[in-house]
Amino acid sequence: MADQYERSAEFVDVMIAPHWAALAPPLSQALRDVTGPVVDVGAGGGQGTRVIAEAVPEAEIVAVEPSAALRSVLLARVNESAELRDRVTVLPEGFLEAALPQKLGAVVAMNVLGHFDPAGRQRIWSLLAERLIPGGRAVLNLQPPTEPMTVPESRFADVRLGRRRYEGWGRAEPAGPDRITWHMTYRTYHDDQLVDELEVAYAWWVLDERRLRAELGGHGLAPSRTGPAELGLYLIERAGT
Ligand SMILES: C[S@@+](CC[C@H](N)C(=O)[O-])C[C@H]1O[C@@H](n2cnc3c(N)ncnc32)[C@H](O)[C@@H]1O
C-alpha cells in the first residue's frame, strides 16, 4: 500500500491535535459502556488511541496504522505511556488486511473513511456485522465535502513550535463521481521567514449520510448522529438496538 503520508507525516500529528480537543469528549461519550477489544482504524499518530484508552479503561486496543511515517509517531506515543504500552497493539497493515480479534467491542474510524473506496466500505460493514459483540458499536466521522465539489484553498492549521511556525493549507477538486483530490500545502516559517514548502495530494472518497445509511442497512446496521453536528460523528450499531 502506498504511504500517502510519507512526506507529510511530520506535520499531520501536530496539525490534527487541535481537532482532537473537539473530538475527544463526544468520542469518549460514544464509547460509554463499551468493552474491548477496540480497534482504532488508521490511528495516525495516536491522538485518538489515547482518547480511547482513557474512555475504555483496561480494554485491549488494536491500533492499525499502515503509514510507516505516522506509525513511528504512534509507536513513540504508545511507548511513552505505561498505560498505553500495556494494552495497545500496533499493527502495520491496512484495516482490511490486518489480523484483528474475532470479536470486537468497538471500532473507531476517525478522519479515515475517505481512504476506502465503495467496495472497501462494504468489506468494513461486513466485518462490523460479523464481529461486533452485543452492545458493540463503531464510531466514525464523515468529513465535508460529502459530494464531489471544488473546495477553495483555506488555511486549516497554524502551529508555532519554538522559533518555527507551521501552516497547513488545503483545497480540493472533484476527481470522479464519488471522489475528490485534496491538495495540501505545508509551509514552514523560521522567525516568520518562509523556509520550506511541501505540496502533497490525497485521493479521498466522499460519502453522505443518505448513502451511509443505505450501505449500512444492507448489513443490518444503522447510523445515528452523535456529538456536535459540525463534527459529523456517527454511532453505528445493529439495526433495532
Ligand atoms: C487523516 S489521518 C487520521 C489519523 C487519526 N485517525 C486521527 O484522526 O488523528 C488518516 C489515517 O488513515 C490511515 N489509512 C489510510 N488507509 C488506511 C487503511 N486502508 N487502513 C487503515 N488506515 C488507513 C493513514 O495512514 C492515516 O494515518
Coordinates of C-alpha atoms and ligand atoms in Angstrom, one line a residue, residues 1-5 12-13 16-17 19-20 23 40-49 64-68 70-71 77 91-97 108-116 124 141 143 202 204, ligand 1:
M1 CA 0.0 0.0 0.0
A2 CA 1.5 3.4 -1.0
D3 CA 2.1 5.6 2.0
Q4 CA 0.2 8.8 1.2
Y5 CA 1.5 10.4 4.4
V12 CA 0.0 15.6 10.3
D13 CA 0.0 14.8 14.0
I16 CA -4.6 17.3 13.8
A17 CA -4.1 17.8 17.6
H19 CA -9.2 18.9 16.2
W20 CA -8.9 16.2 18.9
L23 CA -13.4 15.2 19.0
D40 CA -8.5 2.3 16.1
V41 CA -8.7 2.3 12.3
G42 CA -5.9 4.4 10.8
A43 CA -4.7 5.5 14.2
G44 CA -2.3 8.1 12.7
G45 CA 0.0 9.3 15.5
G46 CA -2.4 8.0 18.2
Q47 CA -4.3 11.1 19.3
G48 CA -7.5 9.1 19.2
T49 CA -5.8 6.0 20.6
V64 CA -4.0 -0.2 12.9
E65 CA -1.7 2.2 11.0
P66 CA -0.3 1.4 7.6
S67 CA 1.8 4.6 7.2
A68 CA 5.3 3.8 8.5
L70 CA 2.8 8.1 11.1
R71 CA 3.3 4.7 12.8
R77 CA 3.3 7.9 21.8
L91 CA -0.5 -3.3 13.5
P92 CA 1.2 -2.1 10.3
E93 CA -1.3 -3.4 7.7
G94 CA -4.4 -1.7 6.3
F95 CA -7.6 -2.3 8.3
L96 CA -8.9 -4.8 5.8
E97 CA -5.6 -6.7 5.7
V108 CA -13.2 3.7 15.9
A109 CA -12.6 5.2 12.4
M110 CA -11.8 8.9 12.8
N111 CA -10.8 11.1 9.8
V112 CA -10.1 8.0 7.7
L113 CA -13.2 6.7 5.9
G114 CA -12.4 8.6 2.7
H115 CA -9.4 6.4 2.2
F116 CA -11.8 3.4 1.5
I124 CA -15.8 -2.8 6.6
N141 CA -17.0 10.8 11.1
Q143 CA -15.9 14.9 6.7
Y202 CA -4.5 12.7 -1.3
W204 CA -10.5 10.8 -1.0
Ligands
LIG1 C1 -6.1 11.8 8.3 S1 -5.3 10.5 9.1 C2 -6.2 10.4 10.6 C3 -5.4 9.7 11.7 C4 -6.2 9.5 13.0 N1 -7.3 8.7 12.9 C5 -6.6 10.9 13.6 O1 -7.7 11.3 13.4 O2 -5.7 11.5 14.2 C6 -5.8 9.1 8.1 C7 -5.1 7.9 8.5 O3 -5.7 6.7 7.9 C8 -4.6 5.8 7.6 N2 -5.1 4.9 6.5 C9 -5.1 5.1 5.2 N3 -5.5 4.0 4.5 C10 -5.8 3.1 5.5 C11 -6.3 1.7 5.5 N4 -6.6 1.1 4.4 N5 -6.4 1.1 6.7 C12 -6.1 1.7 7.9 N6 -5.7 3.0 7.9 C13 -5.5 3.7 6.8 C14 -3.5 6.8 7.1 O4 -2.2 6.1 7.1 C15 -3.6 7.9 8.2 O5 -2.9 7.6 9.4

